[in-house]
Amino acid sequence: MRPRVFFDFAIGTEPAGRVIFELYNDTAPKTVENFRALCTGEKGLSAVSERPLYYKNSIIHRSIRDFMIQGGDFTKRNGAGGESIYGSAFPDEDLTRPLESEGLLCMANKGPNTNGSQFFVTLRDCPHLNGKHVVFGRVIRGYDEVVKKLAAVPVDDKDRPQHPIVIVNCGELELKRKAETSQEIPSRTRHSSRSRSRSADHDRSTQKKKRSKRRKHESKEDAKADDEDRKNEVEKVRRQETEEEYDARLEREEQERLEEAKRRELERIKRKYESTPPASEGGVRFKGRGRMKFIDPELHHRR
C-alpha cells in the first residue's frame, strides 16, 4: 500500500482542518521518502542549516487563486529556502505523470534537478507544467473542506497570504494491527478427569495403570488443542486492516478530531465571555418594572 501522510492546518490561530496525502512511492520513491521524512521529522537537525528537517510550524508562503498553493520552506519561510533530507538538491524522478487535475502534490523547483523541500498542491489542471515538476502524490481527503479554504485566504501583491497559513502538525498515517479480540485462551484443565475417587476395595495397581494411560492420552490431546488455539490467536493478530477498514478508521479519527477542536473553541469563547466585564448602560436608564428612559449624555452633562 502507498504511504499516507497528513497536514493539520491553521489560519492564524484558528484550526482549518486536516489534509491527507497519498504518496506515489512506486514511481518517485526518493521524492516520496524525502517528503515522508520531512512530515515525521525523524531525521532531526540538518547538518547544513542546523534547523529541524520538519514541516511542522512551516507556512504556506505562496497562494495563487485557481492555480496552486505552495509551502515547504521551513528555513527562510519566504520561498527562497528549504532543504532535502539528502543534504542538497536531488534530481527529478518521474516527469511523465501529467498535472491533469486539482489536488495533485508536486515538487517545486528552480529548474531541472533542483528538488529540495518545497512543494505545491494544484487547484486545477496545469498542462503547461507537464514534464517540469515531479508529481509524487495527491490529496485523498480534505481538498474541498480545507485546501479550498486555504486558497480563499486573501493575498498581497506578491501572492503571500495576508493571514499566516501554518502547518501546526504533520506526520505519517500507519496501518494498525488488529487488537487481540480476547486474551490468550487458558489451557484446558487437565486435572478434572484425574480426581476420580479411588476405591480401596479394587485392585490399586490396575487402577493406577489405567489412569496413567488416560493421563498420557489426555495430555497429548490437550497439548494439541492448546497449540491450535495459539495458532488461531497468532493468525488473528497478524491479520492487518484492510484498506476499507483503514479509510473508515481515518474518517472516524478525523470526526473525533474535529469534534474535539469544536469543543475547545466553544470553551475558549465561553472563558472569554465570562472574563469580559459587563457593558456599561451608556445612555439608557432603567426605571421601575422594565421601564426605561433614554438620557442623552451630552444634554444631561450640560445641565
Tab-separated table of C-alpha atoms in Angstrom:
chain	number	residue	atom	x	y	z
A	1	MET	CA	0.000	0.000	0.000
A	2	ARG	CA	1.196	3.536	-0.764
A	3	PRO	CA	2.208	5.619	2.275
A	4	ARG	CA	-0.129	8.310	3.551
A	5	VAL	CA	0.796	11.487	5.418
A	6	PHE	CA	-1.207	14.365	6.850
A	7	PHE	CA	-1.013	18.125	7.463
A	8	ASP	CA	-3.099	19.875	10.140
A	9	PHE	CA	-3.533	23.495	9.035
A	10	ALA	CA	-4.442	26.651	10.908
A	11	ILE	CA	-5.291	30.093	9.513
A	12	GLY	CA	-3.894	32.495	12.056
A	13	THR	CA	-4.840	30.857	15.332
A	14	GLU	CA	-7.988	29.189	14.032
A	15	PRO	CA	-7.797	25.463	13.109
A	16	ALA	CA	-8.595	24.925	9.425
A	17	GLY	CA	-8.639	21.106	9.284
A	18	ARG	CA	-6.616	18.129	8.138
A	19	VAL	CA	-5.408	17.241	4.645
A	20	ILE	CA	-4.325	13.653	3.904
A	21	PHE	CA	-1.993	12.845	1.013
A	22	GLU	CA	-1.329	9.534	-0.711
A	23	LEU	CA	2.274	9.314	-1.957
A	24	TYR	CA	3.398	7.603	-5.170
A	25	ASN	CA	6.352	5.622	-3.844
A	26	ASP	CA	6.085	3.264	-6.822
A	27	THR	CA	7.068	5.950	-9.350
A	28	ALA	CA	9.019	8.501	-7.265
A	29	PRO	CA	10.497	6.618	-4.275
A	30	LYS	CA	13.271	9.093	-3.446
A	31	THR	CA	10.951	12.093	-3.624
A	32	VAL	CA	8.336	10.306	-1.514
A	33	GLU	CA	10.879	9.309	1.150
A	34	ASN	CA	12.079	12.918	1.362
A	35	PHE	CA	8.538	14.253	1.817
A	36	ARG	CA	7.504	11.484	4.233
A	37	ALA	CA	10.567	12.012	6.469
A	38	LEU	CA	10.003	15.774	6.500
A	39	CYS	CA	6.429	15.099	7.648
A	40	THR	CA	7.578	12.939	10.565
A	41	GLY	CA	10.679	14.953	11.475
A	42	GLU	CA	12.538	11.696	12.070
A	43	LYS	CA	15.829	12.974	10.589
A	44	GLY	CA	16.349	15.511	13.373
A	45	LEU	CA	18.543	18.585	12.851
A	46	SER	CA	20.100	19.405	9.493
A	47	ALA	CA	23.864	19.341	9.342
A	48	VAL	CA	23.708	22.164	6.780
A	49	SER	CA	21.236	24.700	8.219
A	50	GLU	CA	21.112	23.341	11.780
A	51	ARG	CA	17.326	23.562	11.568
A	52	PRO	CA	14.929	20.662	12.193
A	53	LEU	CA	14.180	18.753	8.993
A	54	TYR	CA	10.485	19.039	9.723
A	55	TYR	CA	7.462	20.648	8.069
A	56	LYS	CA	5.769	21.321	11.417
A	57	ASN	CA	5.207	25.077	12.053
A	58	SER	CA	6.227	25.980	8.498
A	59	ILE	CA	3.849	28.069	6.386
A	60	ILE	CA	2.149	28.267	3.021
A	61	HIS	CA	4.154	31.196	1.667
A	62	ARG	CA	2.565	31.479	-1.776
A	63	SER	CA	-1.034	31.155	-2.934
A	64	ILE	CA	-2.381	31.866	-6.408
A	65	ARG	CA	-6.129	31.550	-6.834
A	66	ASP	CA	-7.241	28.903	-9.339
A	67	PHE	CA	-3.638	27.728	-9.746
A	68	MET	CA	-1.837	26.370	-6.651
A	69	ILE	CA	-0.748	26.834	-3.030
A	70	GLN	CA	2.943	26.405	-2.184
A	71	GLY	CA	4.838	25.638	1.034
A	72	GLY	CA	7.722	23.636	2.451
A	73	ASP	CA	10.263	26.415	3.081
A	74	PHE	CA	10.994	25.694	6.746
A	75	THR	CA	14.323	27.587	6.784
A	76	LYS	CA	13.513	31.046	5.365
A	77	ARG	CA	9.696	30.838	5.152
A	78	ASN	CA	9.583	33.023	2.045
A	79	GLY	CA	10.207	30.642	-0.870
A	80	ALA	CA	13.954	31.198	-1.006
A	81	GLY	CA	14.926	28.374	1.353
A	82	GLY	CA	14.134	24.789	2.203
A	83	GLU	CA	16.293	21.688	2.317
A	84	SER	CA	16.006	17.998	1.498
A	85	ILE	CA	16.890	15.152	3.837
A	86	TYR	CA	19.730	14.304	1.450
A	87	GLY	CA	21.647	17.464	2.326
A	88	SER	CA	21.370	19.103	-1.068
A	89	ALA	CA	19.079	19.317	-4.073
A	90	PHE	CA	18.243	15.940	-5.577
A	91	PRO	CA	17.361	15.032	-9.186
A	92	ASP	CA	13.932	14.720	-10.766
A	93	GLU	CA	12.460	11.227	-10.831
A	94	ASP	CA	9.233	10.726	-12.763
A	95	LEU	CA	8.330	13.589	-15.089
A	96	THR	CA	5.916	11.557	-17.191
A	97	ARG	CA	2.912	11.893	-14.872
A	98	PRO	CA	0.821	14.862	-16.104
A	99	LEU	CA	-0.573	17.659	-13.925
A	100	GLU	CA	-4.054	16.931	-15.141
A	101	SER	CA	-6.309	17.663	-12.169
A	102	GLU	CA	-6.754	19.532	-8.916
A	103	GLY	CA	-5.352	18.173	-5.670
A	104	LEU	CA	-2.030	16.898	-7.045
A	105	LEU	CA	1.056	17.095	-4.824
A	106	CYS	CA	4.106	18.256	-6.780
A	107	MET	CA	7.695	19.309	-6.097
A	108	ALA	CA	8.529	22.979	-6.542
A	109	ASN	CA	11.943	23.653	-8.079
A	110	LYS	CA	14.239	26.270	-9.618
A	111	GLY	CA	14.840	24.253	-12.752
A	112	PRO	CA	15.769	20.684	-13.656
A	113	ASN	CA	17.107	18.508	-10.823
A	114	THR	CA	16.796	21.147	-8.075
A	115	ASN	CA	14.315	19.463	-5.737
A	116	GLY	CA	14.525	20.336	-2.047
A	117	SER	CA	11.633	20.520	0.389
A	118	GLN	CA	9.241	22.964	-1.276
A	119	PHE	CA	6.028	21.560	-2.729
A	120	PHE	CA	2.765	22.781	-4.170
A	121	VAL	CA	-0.806	21.498	-4.418
A	122	THR	CA	-2.664	22.159	-7.668
A	123	LEU	CA	-6.055	23.887	-7.680
A	124	ARG	CA	-6.756	22.916	-11.304
A	125	ASP	CA	-5.074	21.094	-14.174
A	126	CYS	CA	-1.736	22.683	-15.139
A	127	PRO	CA	-0.715	21.257	-18.556
A	128	HIS	CA	1.910	23.995	-19.047
A	129	LEU	CA	3.901	22.410	-16.159
A	130	ASN	CA	3.947	18.878	-17.601
A	131	GLY	CA	7.470	17.495	-17.747
A	132	LYS	CA	8.835	20.243	-15.469
A	133	HIS	CA	7.697	19.165	-11.999
A	134	VAL	CA	7.604	15.754	-10.321
A	135	VAL	CA	4.076	14.688	-9.352
A	136	PHE	CA	4.534	12.417	-6.348
A	137	GLY	CA	1.165	12.325	-4.596
A	138	ARG	CA	-2.419	13.505	-4.385
A	139	VAL	CA	-4.926	14.767	-1.827
A	140	ILE	CA	-7.265	11.937	-0.833
A	141	ARG	CA	-9.086	13.760	1.975
A	142	GLY	CA	-9.648	17.403	2.865
A	143	TYR	CA	-9.490	19.068	-0.547
A	144	ASP	CA	-12.973	20.622	-0.585
A	145	GLU	CA	-13.097	21.246	3.170
A	146	VAL	CA	-9.562	22.533	3.784
A	147	VAL	CA	-7.481	23.197	0.649
A	148	LYS	CA	-10.158	25.396	-0.913
A	149	LYS	CA	-10.456	27.280	2.379
A	150	LEU	CA	-6.696	27.910	2.366
A	151	ALA	CA	-6.794	29.039	-1.255
A	152	ALA	CA	-9.511	31.590	-0.379
A	153	VAL	CA	-7.302	33.449	2.137
A	154	PRO	CA	-6.598	36.977	0.796
A	155	VAL	CA	-3.069	37.584	-0.525
A	156	ASP	CA	-0.928	40.662	-1.137
A	157	ASP	CA	0.535	41.813	-4.442
A	158	LYS	CA	3.297	39.179	-4.126
A	159	ASP	CA	0.834	36.291	-3.654
A	160	ARG	CA	1.689	35.966	0.057
A	161	PRO	CA	-1.296	35.127	2.307
A	162	GLN	CA	-2.248	38.104	4.453
A	163	HIS	CA	-3.091	35.756	7.321
A	164	PRO	CA	-0.473	33.111	8.173
A	165	ILE	CA	-1.382	29.616	6.994
A	166	VAL	CA	0.553	27.311	9.316
A	167	ILE	CA	1.159	23.562	9.310
A	168	VAL	CA	0.558	23.120	13.056
A	169	ASN	CA	1.066	19.353	12.958
A	170	CYS	CA	2.071	16.691	10.449
A	171	GLY	CA	3.079	13.060	10.321
A	172	GLU	CA	2.581	9.674	8.723
A	173	LEU	CA	-0.541	7.529	8.972
A	174	GLU	CA	0.192	3.858	9.522
A	175	LEU	CA	-1.914	0.733	9.389
A	176	LYS	CA	-2.752	-0.612	12.808
A	177	ARG	CA	-2.695	-4.289	13.580
A	178	LYS	CA	-5.945	-5.741	14.744
A	179	ALA	CA	-6.022	-5.819	18.500
A	180	GLU	CA	-6.460	-9.205	20.019
A	181	THR	CA	-10.142	-9.877	20.422
A	182	SER	CA	-9.562	-11.753	23.625
A	183	GLN	CA	-6.792	-12.758	25.937
A	184	GLU	CA	-4.929	-15.961	25.240
A	185	ILE	CA	-7.256	-18.862	25.828
A	186	PRO	CA	-6.195	-20.548	29.058
A	187	SER	CA	-5.054	-24.094	28.918
A	188	ARG	CA	-7.788	-26.562	29.432
A	189	THR	CA	-7.985	-28.095	32.820
A	190	ARG	CA	-6.083	-31.266	32.678
A	191	HIS	CA	-6.776	-32.498	36.101
A	192	SER	CA	-10.544	-32.749	36.030
A	193	SER	CA	-10.512	-36.336	34.988
A	194	ARG	CA	-7.698	-37.139	37.341
A	195	SER	CA	-9.637	-36.518	40.534
A	196	ARG	CA	-11.783	-39.534	40.319
A	197	SER	CA	-12.404	-41.271	43.561
A	198	ARG	CA	-10.400	-44.334	44.268
A	199	SER	CA	-11.850	-47.366	45.849
A	200	ALA	CA	-9.672	-49.181	48.320
A	201	ASP	CA	-11.587	-52.379	47.583
A	202	HIS	CA	-10.383	-52.570	43.946
A	203	ASP	CA	-7.026	-53.539	42.724
A	204	ARG	CA	-4.929	-50.375	43.141
A	205	SER	CA	-2.235	-51.334	40.711
A	206	THR	CA	-4.748	-51.938	37.872
A	207	GLN	CA	-6.447	-48.611	38.505
A	208	LYS	CA	-3.111	-46.789	38.507
A	209	LYS	CA	-2.139	-48.256	35.141
A	210	LYS	CA	-5.485	-47.286	33.592
A	211	ARG	CA	-5.280	-43.765	34.982
A	212	SER	CA	-1.718	-43.397	33.756
A	213	LYS	CA	-2.737	-44.327	30.216
A	214	ARG	CA	-5.682	-41.934	30.316
A	215	ARG	CA	-3.474	-39.115	31.564
A	216	LYS	CA	-0.970	-39.560	28.768
A	217	HIS	CA	-3.732	-39.657	26.163
A	218	GLU	CA	-5.487	-36.585	27.582
A	219	SER	CA	-2.223	-34.667	27.910
A	220	LYS	CA	-1.422	-35.234	24.242
A	221	GLU	CA	-4.905	-34.126	23.150
A	222	ASP	CA	-4.853	-31.070	25.410
A	223	ALA	CA	-1.410	-30.048	24.183
A	224	LYS	CA	-2.573	-30.404	20.585
A	225	ALA	CA	-5.692	-28.322	21.287
A	226	ASP	CA	-3.615	-25.632	23.006
A	227	ASP	CA	-1.270	-25.438	20.020
A	228	GLU	CA	-4.197	-24.981	17.656
A	229	ASP	CA	-5.674	-22.255	19.879
A	230	ARG	CA	-2.368	-20.394	19.959
A	231	LYS	CA	-2.040	-20.615	16.176
A	232	ASN	CA	-5.540	-19.181	15.744
A	233	GLU	CA	-4.738	-16.281	18.080
A	234	VAL	CA	-1.489	-15.541	16.254
A	235	GLU	CA	-3.310	-15.508	12.928
A	236	LYS	CA	-5.821	-13.016	14.311
A	237	VAL	CA	-3.039	-10.715	15.496
A	238	ARG	CA	-1.162	-10.970	12.223
A	239	ARG	CA	-4.164	-10.035	10.147
A	240	GLN	CA	-3.893	-6.331	9.368
A	241	GLU	CA	-6.538	-3.797	8.492
A	242	THR	CA	-7.965	-3.886	5.023
A	243	GLU	CA	-7.908	-0.674	3.017
A	244	GLU	CA	-11.652	-0.197	3.683
A	245	GLU	CA	-11.110	-0.558	7.436
A	246	TYR	CA	-8.162	1.822	7.185
A	247	ASP	CA	-10.248	4.502	5.439
A	248	ALA	CA	-13.106	4.017	7.910
A	249	ARG	CA	-10.725	4.460	10.840
A	250	LEU	CA	-9.235	7.608	9.314
A	251	GLU	CA	-12.732	9.008	8.803
A	252	ARG	CA	-13.660	8.219	12.405
A	253	GLU	CA	-10.457	9.758	13.789
A	254	GLU	CA	-10.963	12.878	11.667
A	255	GLN	CA	-14.508	13.315	13.017
A	256	GLU	CA	-13.259	12.880	16.579
A	257	ARG	CA	-10.510	15.444	15.975
A	258	LEU	CA	-12.991	17.973	14.555
A	259	GLU	CA	-15.372	17.456	17.481
A	260	GLU	CA	-12.515	17.982	19.935
A	261	ALA	CA	-11.410	21.159	18.128
A	262	LYS	CA	-15.005	22.451	18.185
A	263	ARG	CA	-15.299	21.698	21.897
A	264	ARG	CA	-12.049	23.537	22.673
A	265	GLU	CA	-13.180	26.547	20.624
A	266	LEU	CA	-16.518	26.712	22.463
A	267	GLU	CA	-14.705	26.543	25.791
A	268	ARG	CA	-12.382	29.353	24.686
A	269	ILE	CA	-15.342	31.549	23.694
A	270	LYS	CA	-17.074	30.781	26.995
A	271	ARG	CA	-13.981	31.724	29.017
A	272	LYS	CA	-13.582	34.912	27.009
A	273	TYR	CA	-17.238	35.815	27.585
A	274	GLU	CA	-17.031	35.120	31.302
A	275	SER	CA	-13.874	37.204	31.686
A	276	THR	CA	-15.371	40.207	29.813
A	277	PRO	CA	-16.788	42.831	32.225
A	278	PRO	CA	-20.452	43.713	31.702
A	279	ALA	CA	-21.096	46.581	29.338
A	280	SER	CA	-21.988	49.942	30.814
A	281	GLU	CA	-25.529	51.205	30.483
A	282	GLY	CA	-24.480	54.109	28.219
A	283	GLY	CA	-27.383	56.474	27.720
A	284	VAL	CA	-30.134	54.066	28.835
A	285	ARG	CA	-31.520	54.329	32.362
A	286	PHE	CA	-33.748	51.548	33.671
A	287	LYS	CA	-36.610	52.591	35.945
A	288	GLY	CA	-39.327	50.615	37.664
A	289	ARG	CA	-40.537	47.348	36.245
A	290	GLY	CA	-38.670	47.325	32.975
A	291	ARG	CA	-39.500	50.946	32.094
A	292	MET	CA	-36.599	52.813	30.613
A	293	LYS	CA	-35.936	56.325	29.558
A	294	PHE	CA	-33.286	57.492	27.112
A	295	ILE	CA	-30.951	60.096	28.524
A	296	ASP	CA	-28.779	61.950	26.036
A	297	PRO	CA	-25.333	62.039	27.737
A	298	GLU	CA	-24.387	65.400	26.175
A	299	LEU	CA	-27.590	67.213	27.132
A	300	HIS	CA	-27.545	65.659	30.566
A	301	HIS	CA	-23.916	66.772	31.083
A	302	ARG	CA	-24.712	70.385	30.036
A	303	ARG	CA	-27.462	70.597	32.647
